[in-house]
Amino acid sequence: LDIPVIVDVGGEDRTMERDLLQCCDYLVPNETELDRLAKSYQDDVGGDDYQDGMTEQIMEDIQAQIGPSLHLPSILKSVATLQSNGASNVLVTLGSRGSIL
């Protein structure tokens, strides 16, 4: 079967096994859940290429949209960490500020 698997991380304060992470087509954490999950994989963190071709101007434009209370490079590095541990796509929900895929 070719059915996409979408996992909403939810508010549970627990880690996610790598096997489950690798089965997800889309992992959907909010910024707090993203940080917690990424920290649970500290031994295998994403590299410095988390910007993946984004120019400085694009980074500044996105940062302006999400506001100063969130740090875009930290979000992207956490996403890279999860992807390096098997997550295919990570959709970070940011409440009223939208989301980042």
PDB file of N, CA and C in Angstrom:
ATOM      1  N   LEU A   1       0.838  -1.188   0.000  1.00  0.00           N
ATOM      2  CA  LEU A   1       0.000   0.000   0.000  1.00  0.00           C
ATOM      3  C   LEU A   1       0.875   1.241   0.000  1.00  0.00           C
ATOM      4  N   ASP A   2       0.453   2.231  -0.729  1.00  0.00           N
ATOM      5  CA  ASP A   2       1.185   3.491  -0.797  1.00  0.00           C
ATOM      6  C   ASP A   2       0.370   4.578  -0.096  1.00  0.00           C
ATOM      7  N   ILE A   3       0.289   4.456   1.225  1.00  0.00           N
ATOM      8  CA  ILE A   3      -0.503   5.376   2.029  1.00  0.00           C
ATOM      9  C   ILE A   3       0.449   6.243   2.850  1.00  0.00           C
ATOM     10  N   PRO A   4       0.349   7.566   2.718  1.00  0.00           N
ATOM     11  CA  PRO A   4       1.231   8.427   3.509  1.00  0.00           C
ATOM     12  C   PRO A   4       0.896   8.332   5.001  1.00  0.00           C
ATOM     13  N   VAL A   5       1.939   8.345   5.814  1.00  0.00           N
ATOM     14  CA  VAL A   5       1.779   8.271   7.267  1.00  0.00           C
ATOM     15  C   VAL A   5       2.106   9.645   7.845  1.00  0.00           C
ATOM     16  N   ILE A   6       1.121  10.225   8.537  1.00  0.00           N
ATOM     17  CA  ILE A   6       1.277  11.535   9.153  1.00  0.00           C
ATOM     18  C   ILE A   6       1.154  11.345  10.661  1.00  0.00           C
ATOM     19  N   VAL A   7       2.171  11.779  11.394  1.00  0.00           N
ATOM     20  CA  VAL A   7       2.154  11.634  12.849  1.00  0.00           C
ATOM     21  C   VAL A   7       2.196  13.015  13.490  1.00  0.00           C
ATOM     22  N   ASP A   8       1.102  13.349  14.183  1.00  0.00           N
ATOM     23  CA  ASP A   8       1.062  14.570  14.986  1.00  0.00           C
ATOM     24  C   ASP A   8       1.675  14.204  16.328  1.00  0.00           C
ATOM     25  N   VAL A   9       2.772  14.842  16.660  1.00  0.00           N
ATOM     26  CA  VAL A   9       3.527  14.475  17.857  1.00  0.00           C
ATOM     27  C   VAL A   9       2.676  14.600  19.113  1.00  0.00           C
ATOM     28  N   GLY A  10       1.784  15.558  19.175  1.00  0.00           N
ATOM     29  CA  GLY A  10       0.948  15.717  20.365  1.00  0.00           C
ATOM     30  C   GLY A  10       1.759  16.253  21.528  1.00  0.00           C
ATOM     31  N   GLY A  11       1.125  16.418  22.651  1.00  0.00           N
ATOM     32  CA  GLY A  11       1.779  17.043  23.789  1.00  0.00           C
ATOM     33  C   GLY A  11       2.488  16.103  24.735  1.00  0.00           C
ATOM     34  N   GLU A  12       2.563  14.830  24.401  1.00  0.00           N
ATOM     35  CA  GLU A  12       3.181  13.881  25.318  1.00  0.00           C
ATOM     36  C   GLU A  12       4.676  14.148  25.448  1.00  0.00           C
ATOM     37  N   ASP A  13       5.147  14.130  26.664  1.00  0.00           N
ATOM     38  CA  ASP A  13       6.565  14.365  26.938  1.00  0.00           C
ATOM     39  C   ASP A  13       7.301  13.033  26.927  1.00  0.00           C
ATOM     40  N   ARG A  14       7.543  12.544  25.719  1.00  0.00           N
ATOM     41  CA  ARG A  14       8.257  11.273  25.575  1.00  0.00           C
ATOM     42  C   ARG A  14       9.059  11.295  24.288  1.00  0.00           C
ATOM     43  N   THR A  15       9.998  10.392  24.204  1.00  0.00           N
ATOM     44  CA  THR A  15      10.802  10.297  22.988  1.00  0.00           C
ATOM     45  C   THR A  15      10.047   9.495  21.931  1.00  0.00           C
ATOM     46  N   MET A  16      10.571   9.499  20.731  1.00  0.00           N
ATOM     47  CA  MET A  16       9.993   8.720  19.646  1.00  0.00           C
ATOM     48  C   MET A  16      11.075   7.785  19.128  1.00  0.00           C
ATOM     49  N   GLU A  17      10.758   6.512  19.084  1.00  0.00           N
ATOM     50  CA  GLU A  17      11.723   5.528  18.596  1.00  0.00           C
ATOM     51  C   GLU A  17      12.097   5.838  17.150  1.00  0.00           C
ATOM     52  N   ARG A  18      13.354   5.593  16.812  1.00  0.00           N
ATOM     53  CA  ARG A  18      13.845   5.841  15.447  1.00  0.00           C
ATOM     54  C   ARG A  18      13.029   5.056  14.411  1.00  0.00           C
ATOM     55  N   ASP A  19      12.626   3.841  14.753  1.00  0.00           N
ATOM     56  CA  ASP A  19      11.833   3.039  13.810  1.00  0.00           C
ATOM     57  C   ASP A  19      10.535   3.753  13.432  1.00  0.00           C
ATOM     58  N   LEU A  20       9.879   4.368  14.410  1.00  0.00           N
ATOM     59  CA  LEU A  20       8.647   5.093  14.127  1.00  0.00           C
ATOM     60  C   LEU A  20       8.949   6.353  13.330  1.00  0.00           C
ATOM     61  N   LEU A  21      10.010   7.034  13.713  1.00  0.00           N
ATOM     62  CA  LEU A  21      10.416   8.241  13.000  1.00  0.00           C
ATOM     63  C   LEU A  21      10.653   7.940  11.522  1.00  0.00           C
ATOM     64  N   GLN A  22      11.282   6.808  11.234  1.00  0.00           N
ATOM     65  CA  GLN A  22      11.597   6.428   9.862  1.00  0.00           C
ATOM     66  C   GLN A  22      10.366   6.011   9.068  1.00  0.00           C
ATOM     67  N   CYS A  23       9.282   5.659   9.756  1.00  0.00           N
ATOM     68  CA  CYS A  23       8.041   5.262   9.071  1.00  0.00           C
ATOM     69  C   CYS A  23       7.158   6.456   8.723  1.00  0.00           C
ATOM     70  N   CYS A  24       7.464   7.610   9.266  1.00  0.00           N
ATOM     71  CA  CYS A  24       6.627   8.791   9.062  1.00  0.00           C
ATOM     72  C   CYS A  24       6.941   9.459   7.739  1.00  0.00           C
ATOM     73  N   ASP A  25       5.907   9.687   6.959  1.00  0.00           N
ATOM     74  CA  ASP A  25       6.079  10.513   5.765  1.00  0.00           C
ATOM     75  C   ASP A  25       6.090  11.984   6.178  1.00  0.00           C
ATOM     76  N   TYR A  26       5.249  12.314   7.155  1.00  0.00           N
ATOM     77  CA  TYR A  26       5.186  13.674   7.687  1.00  0.00           C
ATOM     78  C   TYR A  26       5.112  13.600   9.206  1.00  0.00           C
ATOM     79  N   LEU A  27       6.057  14.253   9.853  1.00  0.00           N
ATOM     80  CA  LEU A  27       6.078  14.378  11.300  1.00  0.00           C
ATOM     81  C   LEU A  27       5.631  15.799  11.608  1.00  0.00           C
ATOM     82  N   VAL A  28       4.662  15.958  12.536  1.00  0.00           N
ATOM     83  CA  VAL A  28       4.074  17.273  12.783  1.00  0.00           C
ATOM     84  C   VAL A  28       4.204  17.655  14.267  1.00  0.00           C
ATOM     85  N   PRO A  29       5.312  18.311  14.624  1.00  0.00           N
ATOM     86  CA  PRO A  29       5.449  18.827  15.985  1.00  0.00           C
ATOM     87  C   PRO A  29       5.227  20.345  16.013  1.00  0.00           C
ATOM     88  N   ASN A  30       4.901  20.869  17.193  1.00  0.00           N
ATOM     89  CA  ASN A  30       4.976  22.322  17.342  1.00  0.00           C
ATOM     90  C   ASN A  30       6.407  22.652  17.740  1.00  0.00           C
ATOM     91  N   GLU A  31       6.715  23.928  17.967  1.00  0.00           N
ATOM     92  CA  GLU A  31       8.113  24.292  18.219  1.00  0.00           C
ATOM     93  C   GLU A  31       8.665  23.690  19.513  1.00  0.00           C
ATOM     94  N   THR A  32       7.822  23.541  20.535  1.00  0.00           N
ATOM     95  CA  THR A  32       8.270  22.940  21.795  1.00  0.00           C
ATOM     96  C   THR A  32       8.534  21.449  21.624  1.00  0.00           C
ATOM     97  N   GLU A  33       7.625  20.762  20.947  1.00  0.00           N
ATOM     98  CA  GLU A  33       7.795  19.327  20.697  1.00  0.00           C
ATOM     99  C   GLU A  33       8.999  19.070  19.796  1.00  0.00           C
ATOM    100  N   LEU A  34       9.201  19.940  18.818  1.00  0.00           N
ATOM    101  CA  LEU A  34      10.356  19.827  17.924  1.00  0.00           C
ATOM    102  C   LEU A  34      11.655  19.875  18.724  1.00  0.00           C
ATOM    103  N   ASP A  35      11.754  20.841  19.601  1.00  0.00           N
ATOM    104  CA  ASP A  35      12.958  20.996  20.425  1.00  0.00           C
ATOM    105  C   ASP A  35      13.184  19.755  21.291  1.00  0.00           C
ATOM    106  N   ARG A  36      12.135  19.268  21.918  1.00  0.00           N
ATOM    107  CA  ARG A  36      12.242  18.090  22.780  1.00  0.00           C
ATOM    108  C   ARG A  36      12.679  16.862  21.990  1.00  0.00           C
ATOM    109  N   LEU A  37      12.063  16.629  20.838  1.00  0.00           N
ATOM    110  CA  LEU A  37      12.423  15.463  20.025  1.00  0.00           C
ATOM    111  C   LEU A  37      13.858  15.557  19.522  1.00  0.00           C
ATOM    112  N   ALA A  38      14.243  16.732  19.046  1.00  0.00           N
ATOM    113  CA  ALA A  38      15.604  16.902  18.532  1.00  0.00           C
ATOM    114  C   ALA A  38      16.630  16.653  19.634  1.00  0.00           C
ATOM    115  N   LYS A  39      16.345  17.119  20.835  1.00  0.00           N
ATOM    116  CA  LYS A  39      17.272  16.901  21.954  1.00  0.00           C
ATOM    117  C   LYS A  39      17.389  15.429  22.303  1.00  0.00           C
ATOM    118  N   SER A  40      16.350  14.645  22.037  1.00  0.00           N
ATOM    119  CA  SER A  40      16.419  13.213  22.342  1.00  0.00           C
ATOM    120  C   SER A  40      17.350  12.475  21.375  1.00  0.00           C
ATOM    121  N   TYR A  41      17.739  13.134  20.274  1.00  0.00           N
ATOM    122  CA  TYR A  41      18.678  12.564  19.311  1.00  0.00           C
ATOM    123  C   TYR A  41      19.985  13.349  19.303  1.00  0.00           C
ATOM    124  N   GLN A  42      20.392  13.876  20.446  1.00  0.00           N
ATOM    125  CA  GLN A  42      21.586  14.716  20.531  1.00  0.00           C
ATOM    126  C   GLN A  42      22.840  14.026  20.029  1.00  0.00           C
ATOM    127  N   ASP A  43      22.889  12.692  20.127  1.00  0.00           N
ATOM    128  CA  ASP A  43      24.080  11.974  19.672  1.00  0.00           C
ATOM    129  C   ASP A  43      24.255  12.038  18.168  1.00  0.00           C
ATOM    130  N   ASP A  44      23.169  12.323  17.437  1.00  0.00           N
ATOM    131  CA  ASP A  44      23.226  12.349  15.978  1.00  0.00           C
ATOM    132  C   ASP A  44      22.523  13.606  15.475  1.00  0.00           C
ATOM    133  N   VAL A  45      23.155  14.746  15.670  1.00  0.00           N
ATOM    134  CA  VAL A  45      22.537  16.016  15.309  1.00  0.00           C
ATOM    135  C   VAL A  45      22.740  16.335  13.841  1.00  0.00           C
ATOM    136  N   GLY A  46      21.843  17.166  13.315  1.00  0.00           N
ATOM    137  CA  GLY A  46      21.950  17.584  11.923  1.00  0.00           C
ATOM    138  C   GLY A  46      23.200  18.422  11.711  1.00  0.00           C
ATOM    139  N   GLY A  47      23.697  18.419  10.512  1.00  0.00           N
ATOM    140  CA  GLY A  47      24.915  19.153  10.189  1.00  0.00           C
ATOM    141  C   GLY A  47      24.676  20.640  10.052  1.00  0.00           C
ATOM    142  N   ASP A  48      25.679  21.330   9.566  1.00  0.00           N
ATOM    143  CA  ASP A  48      25.581  22.770   9.394  1.00  0.00           C
ATOM    144  C   ASP A  48      24.901  23.155   8.083  1.00  0.00           C
ATOM    145  N   ASP A  49      24.460  22.168   7.306  1.00  0.00           N
ATOM    146  CA  ASP A  49      23.822  22.453   6.020  1.00  0.00           C
ATOM    147  C   ASP A  49      22.306  22.553   6.158  1.00  0.00           C
ATOM    148  N   TYR A  50      21.818  22.879   7.353  1.00  0.00           N
ATOM    149  CA  TYR A  50      20.381  22.928   7.602  1.00  0.00           C
ATOM    150  C   TYR A  50      19.674  24.006   6.789  1.00  0.00           C
ATOM    151  N   GLN A  51      20.392  25.005   6.281  1.00  0.00           N
ATOM    152  CA  GLN A  51      19.768  26.049   5.477  1.00  0.00           C
ATOM    153  C   GLN A  51      19.434  25.554   4.079  1.00  0.00           C
ATOM    154  N   ASP A  52      20.063  24.500   3.640  1.00  0.00           N
ATOM    155  CA  ASP A  52      19.752  23.807   2.386  1.00  0.00           C
ATOM    156  C   ASP A  52      19.422  24.743   1.233  1.00  0.00           C
ATOM    157  N   GLY A  53      20.356  25.626   0.914  1.00  0.00           N
ATOM    158  CA  GLY A  53      20.194  26.485  -0.252  1.00  0.00           C
ATOM    159  C   GLY A  53      19.444  27.779  -0.011  1.00  0.00           C
ATOM    160  N   MET A  54      18.966  28.022   1.219  1.00  0.00           N
ATOM    161  CA  MET A  54      18.257  29.265   1.487  1.00  0.00           C
ATOM    162  C   MET A  54      19.251  30.416   1.573  1.00  0.00           C
ATOM    163  N   THR A  55      18.938  31.495   0.879  1.00  0.00           N
ATOM    164  CA  THR A  55      19.802  32.670   0.948  1.00  0.00           C
ATOM    165  C   THR A  55      19.565  33.397   2.275  1.00  0.00           C
ATOM    166  N   GLU A  56      20.468  34.279   2.594  1.00  0.00           N
ATOM    167  CA  GLU A  56      20.329  35.079   3.824  1.00  0.00           C
ATOM    168  C   GLU A  56      19.051  35.906   3.768  1.00  0.00           C
ATOM    169  N   GLN A  57      18.712  36.402   2.576  1.00  0.00           N
ATOM    170  CA  GLN A  57      17.495  37.212   2.433  1.00  0.00           C
ATOM    171  C   GLN A  57      16.243  36.383   2.720  1.00  0.00           C
ATOM    172  N   ILE A  58      16.204  35.160   2.220  1.00  0.00           N
ATOM    173  CA  ILE A  58      15.057  34.288   2.496  1.00  0.00           C
ATOM    174  C   ILE A  58      14.954  34.014   3.986  1.00  0.00           C
ATOM    175  N   MET A  59      16.098  33.738   4.622  1.00  0.00           N
ATOM    176  CA  MET A  59      16.102  33.497   6.070  1.00  0.00           C
ATOM    177  C   MET A  59      15.558  34.718   6.813  1.00  0.00           C
ATOM    178  N   GLU A  60      15.987  35.913   6.412  1.00  0.00           N
ATOM    179  CA  GLU A  60      15.516  37.136   7.065  1.00  0.00           C
ATOM    180  C   GLU A  60      14.019  37.340   6.852  1.00  0.00           C
ATOM    181  N   ASP A  61      13.534  37.053   5.644  1.00  0.00           N
ATOM    182  CA  ASP A  61      12.107  37.208   5.350  1.00  0.00           C
ATOM    183  C   ASP A  61      11.259  36.254   6.190  1.00  0.00           C
ATOM    184  N   ILE A  62      11.703  35.011   6.293  1.00  0.00           N
ATOM    185  CA  ILE A  62      10.962  34.035   7.100  1.00  0.00           C
ATOM    186  C   ILE A  62      11.008  34.429   8.573  1.00  0.00           C
ATOM    187  N   GLN A  63      12.186  34.847   9.046  1.00  0.00           N
ATOM    188  CA  GLN A  63      12.313  35.261  10.450  1.00  0.00           C
ATOM    189  C   GLN A  63      11.377  36.424  10.747  1.00  0.00           C
ATOM    190  N   ALA A  64      11.250  37.357   9.818  1.00  0.00           N
ATOM    191  CA  ALA A  64      10.343  38.490  10.010  1.00  0.00           C
ATOM    192  C   ALA A  64       8.890  38.017  10.112  1.00  0.00           C
ATOM    193  N   GLN A  65       8.540  36.986   9.358  1.00  0.00           N
ATOM    194  CA  GLN A  65       7.170  36.463   9.386  1.00  0.00           C
ATOM    195  C   GLN A  65       6.852  35.746  10.692  1.00  0.00           C
ATOM    196  N   ILE A  66       7.818  35.003  11.225  1.00  0.00           N
ATOM    197  CA  ILE A  66       7.531  34.221  12.440  1.00  0.00           C
ATOM    198  C   ILE A  66       7.791  35.013  13.714  1.00  0.00           C
ATOM    199  N   GLY A  67       8.458  36.157  13.585  1.00  0.00           N
ATOM    200  CA  GLY A  67       8.666  37.029  14.735  1.00  0.00           C
ATOM    201  C   GLY A  67       9.942  36.725  15.502  1.00  0.00           C
ATOM    202  N   PRO A  68      10.307  37.653  16.364  1.00  0.00           N
ATOM    203  CA  PRO A  68      11.575  37.536  17.084  1.00  0.00           C
ATOM    204  C   PRO A  68      11.576  36.494  18.204  1.00  0.00           C
ATOM    205  N   SER A  69      10.408  36.041  18.617  1.00  0.00           N
ATOM    206  CA  SER A  69      10.372  35.087  19.740  1.00  0.00           C
ATOM    207  C   SER A  69      10.815  33.681  19.332  1.00  0.00           C
ATOM    208  N   LEU A  70      10.851  33.407  18.037  1.00  0.00           N
ATOM    209  CA  LEU A  70      11.327  32.116  17.539  1.00  0.00           C
ATOM    210  C   LEU A  70      12.612  32.322  16.748  1.00  0.00           C
ATOM    211  N   HIS A  71      13.555  31.422  16.910  1.00  0.00           N
ATOM    212  CA  HIS A  71      14.845  31.541  16.236  1.00  0.00           C
ATOM    213  C   HIS A  71      14.884  30.553  15.080  1.00  0.00           C
ATOM    214  N   LEU A  72      14.736  31.045  13.851  1.00  0.00           N
ATOM    215  CA  LEU A  72      14.649  30.195  12.666  1.00  0.00           C
ATOM    216  C   LEU A  72      15.828  29.237  12.514  1.00  0.00           C
ATOM    217  N   PRO A  73      17.079  29.672  12.674  1.00  0.00           N
ATOM    218  CA  PRO A  73      18.181  28.711  12.546  1.00  0.00           C
ATOM    219  C   PRO A  73      18.076  27.540  13.529  1.00  0.00           C
ATOM    220  N   SER A  74      17.593  27.804  14.743  1.00  0.00           N
ATOM    221  CA  SER A  74      17.421  26.716  15.721  1.00  0.00           C
ATOM    222  C   SER A  74      16.343  25.740  15.263  1.00  0.00           C
ATOM    223  N   ILE A  75      15.254  26.274  14.724  1.00  0.00           N
ATOM    224  CA  ILE A  75      14.176  25.420  14.217  1.00  0.00           C
ATOM    225  C   ILE A  75      14.700  24.547  13.085  1.00  0.00           C
ATOM    226  N   LEU A  76      15.411  25.161  12.140  1.00  0.00           N
ATOM    227  CA  LEU A  76      15.918  24.411  10.990  1.00  0.00           C
ATOM    228  C   LEU A  76      16.947  23.359  11.401  1.00  0.00           C
ATOM    229  N   LYS A  77      17.773  23.678  12.382  1.00  0.00           N
ATOM    230  CA  LYS A  77      18.760  22.698  12.847  1.00  0.00           C
ATOM    231  C   LYS A  77      18.064  21.516  13.527  1.00  0.00           C
ATOM    232  N   SER A  78      17.016  21.785  14.299  1.00  0.00           N
ATOM    233  CA  SER A  78      16.255  20.698  14.933  1.00  0.00           C
ATOM    234  C   SER A  78      15.581  19.823  13.884  1.00  0.00           C
ATOM    235  N   VAL A  79      15.029  20.448  12.842  1.00  0.00           N
ATOM    236  CA  VAL A  79      14.423  19.687  11.738  1.00  0.00           C
ATOM    237  C   VAL A  79      15.485  18.818  11.072  1.00  0.00           C
ATOM    238  N   ALA A  80      16.665  19.380  10.819  1.00  0.00           N
ATOM    239  CA  ALA A  80      17.755  18.619  10.195  1.00  0.00           C
ATOM    240  C   ALA A  80      18.160  17.431  11.061  1.00  0.00           C
ATOM    241  N   THR A  81      18.146  17.613  12.371  1.00  0.00           N
ATOM    242  CA  THR A  81      18.473  16.517  13.287  1.00  0.00           C
ATOM    243  C   THR A  81      17.472  15.386  13.136  1.00  0.00           C
ATOM    244  N   LEU A  82      16.182  15.720  13.109  1.00  0.00           N
ATOM    245  CA  LEU A  82      15.157  14.687  12.953  1.00  0.00           C
ATOM    246  C   LEU A  82      15.264  14.012  11.590  1.00  0.00           C
ATOM    247  N   GLN A  83      15.546  14.790  10.551  1.00  0.00           N
ATOM    248  CA  GLN A  83      15.678  14.203   9.219  1.00  0.00           C
ATOM    249  C   GLN A  83      16.907  13.302   9.125  1.00  0.00           C
ATOM    250  N   SER A  84      17.970  13.661   9.803  1.00  0.00           N
ATOM    251  CA  SER A  84      19.156  12.802   9.771  1.00  0.00           C
ATOM    252  C   SER A  84      18.932  11.508  10.553  1.00  0.00           C
ATOM    253  N   ASN A  85      17.867  11.474  11.340  1.00  0.00           N
ATOM    254  CA  ASN A  85      17.512  10.274  12.088  1.00  0.00           C
ATOM    255  C   ASN A  85      16.324   9.536  11.480  1.00  0.00           C
ATOM    256  N   GLY A  86      15.924   9.932  10.266  1.00  0.00           N
ATOM    257  CA  GLY A  86      14.930   9.157   9.541  1.00  0.00           C
ATOM    258  C   GLY A  86      13.634   9.840   9.176  1.00  0.00           C
ATOM    259  N   ALA A  87      13.336  10.995   9.744  1.00  0.00           N
ATOM    260  CA  ALA A  87      12.086  11.684   9.393  1.00  0.00           C
ATOM    261  C   ALA A  87      12.181  12.189   7.953  1.00  0.00           C
ATOM    262  N   SER A  88      11.167  11.912   7.167  1.00  0.00           N
ATOM    263  CA  SER A  88      11.180  12.361   5.769  1.00  0.00           C
ATOM    264  C   SER A  88      10.868  13.849   5.661  1.00  0.00           C
ATOM    265  N   ASN A  89       9.719  14.237   6.175  1.00  0.00           N
ATOM    266  CA  ASN A  89       9.273  15.621   6.119  1.00  0.00           C
ATOM    267  C   ASN A  89       8.837  16.034   7.516  1.00  0.00           C
ATOM    268  N   VAL A  90       9.181  17.248   7.904  1.00  0.00           N
ATOM    269  CA  VAL A  90       8.805  17.746   9.222  1.00  0.00           C
ATOM    270  C   VAL A  90       8.030  19.044   9.032  1.00  0.00           C
ATOM    271  N   LEU A  91       6.775  19.042   9.457  1.00  0.00           N
ATOM    272  CA  LEU A  91       5.916  20.218   9.385  1.00  0.00           C
ATOM    273  C   LEU A  91       5.827  20.788  10.794  1.00  0.00           C
ATOM    274  N   VAL A  92       6.506  21.898  11.022  1.00  0.00           N
ATOM    275  CA  VAL A  92       6.539  22.517  12.347  1.00  0.00           C
ATOM    276  C   VAL A  92       5.399  23.526  12.440  1.00  0.00           C
ATOM    277  N   THR A  93       4.482  23.290  13.364  1.00  0.00           N
ATOM    278  CA  THR A  93       3.368  24.217  13.541  1.00  0.00           C
ATOM    279  C   THR A  93       3.785  25.320  14.510  1.00  0.00           C
ATOM    280  N   LEU A  94       3.398  26.544  14.176  1.00  0.00           N
ATOM    281  CA  LEU A  94       3.811  27.709  14.955  1.00  0.00           C
ATOM    282  C   LEU A  94       2.621  28.517  15.448  1.00  0.00           C
ATOM    283  N   GLY A  95       1.497  27.854  15.676  1.00  0.00           N
ATOM    284  CA  GLY A  95       0.305  28.545  16.165  1.00  0.00           C
ATOM    285  C   GLY A  95      -0.162  29.597  15.180  1.00  0.00           C
ATOM    286  N   SER A  96      -0.416  30.786  15.694  1.00  0.00           N
ATOM    287  CA  SER A  96      -0.931  31.871  14.856  1.00  0.00           C
ATOM    288  C   SER A  96       0.092  32.381  13.846  1.00  0.00           C
ATOM    289  N   ARG A  97       1.348  31.955  13.985  1.00  0.00           N
ATOM    290  CA  ARG A  97       2.402  32.387  13.057  1.00  0.00           C
ATOM    291  C   ARG A  97       2.520  31.470  11.851  1.00  0.00           C
ATOM    292  N   GLY A  98       1.681  30.457  11.761  1.00  0.00           N
ATOM    293  CA  GLY A  98       1.700  29.569  10.599  1.00  0.00           C
ATOM    294  C   GLY A  98       2.467  28.295  10.847  1.00  0.00           C
ATOM    295  N   SER A  99       3.184  27.845   9.843  1.00  0.00           N
ATOM    296  CA  SER A  99       3.948  26.606   9.953  1.00  0.00           C
ATOM    297  C   SER A  99       5.110  26.644   8.967  1.00  0.00           C
ATOM    298  N   ILE A 100       6.062  25.742   9.187  1.00  0.00           N
ATOM    299  CA  ILE A 100       7.234  25.628   8.314  1.00  0.00           C
ATOM    300  C   ILE A 100       7.361  24.166   7.900  1.00  0.00           C
ATOM    301  N   LEU A 101       7.459  23.897   6.613  1.00  0.00           N
ATOM    302  CA  LEU A 101       7.647  22.537   6.099  1.00  0.00           C
ATOM    303  C   LEU A 101       9.037  22.432   5.517  1.00  0.00           C
TER     304      LEU A 101
END
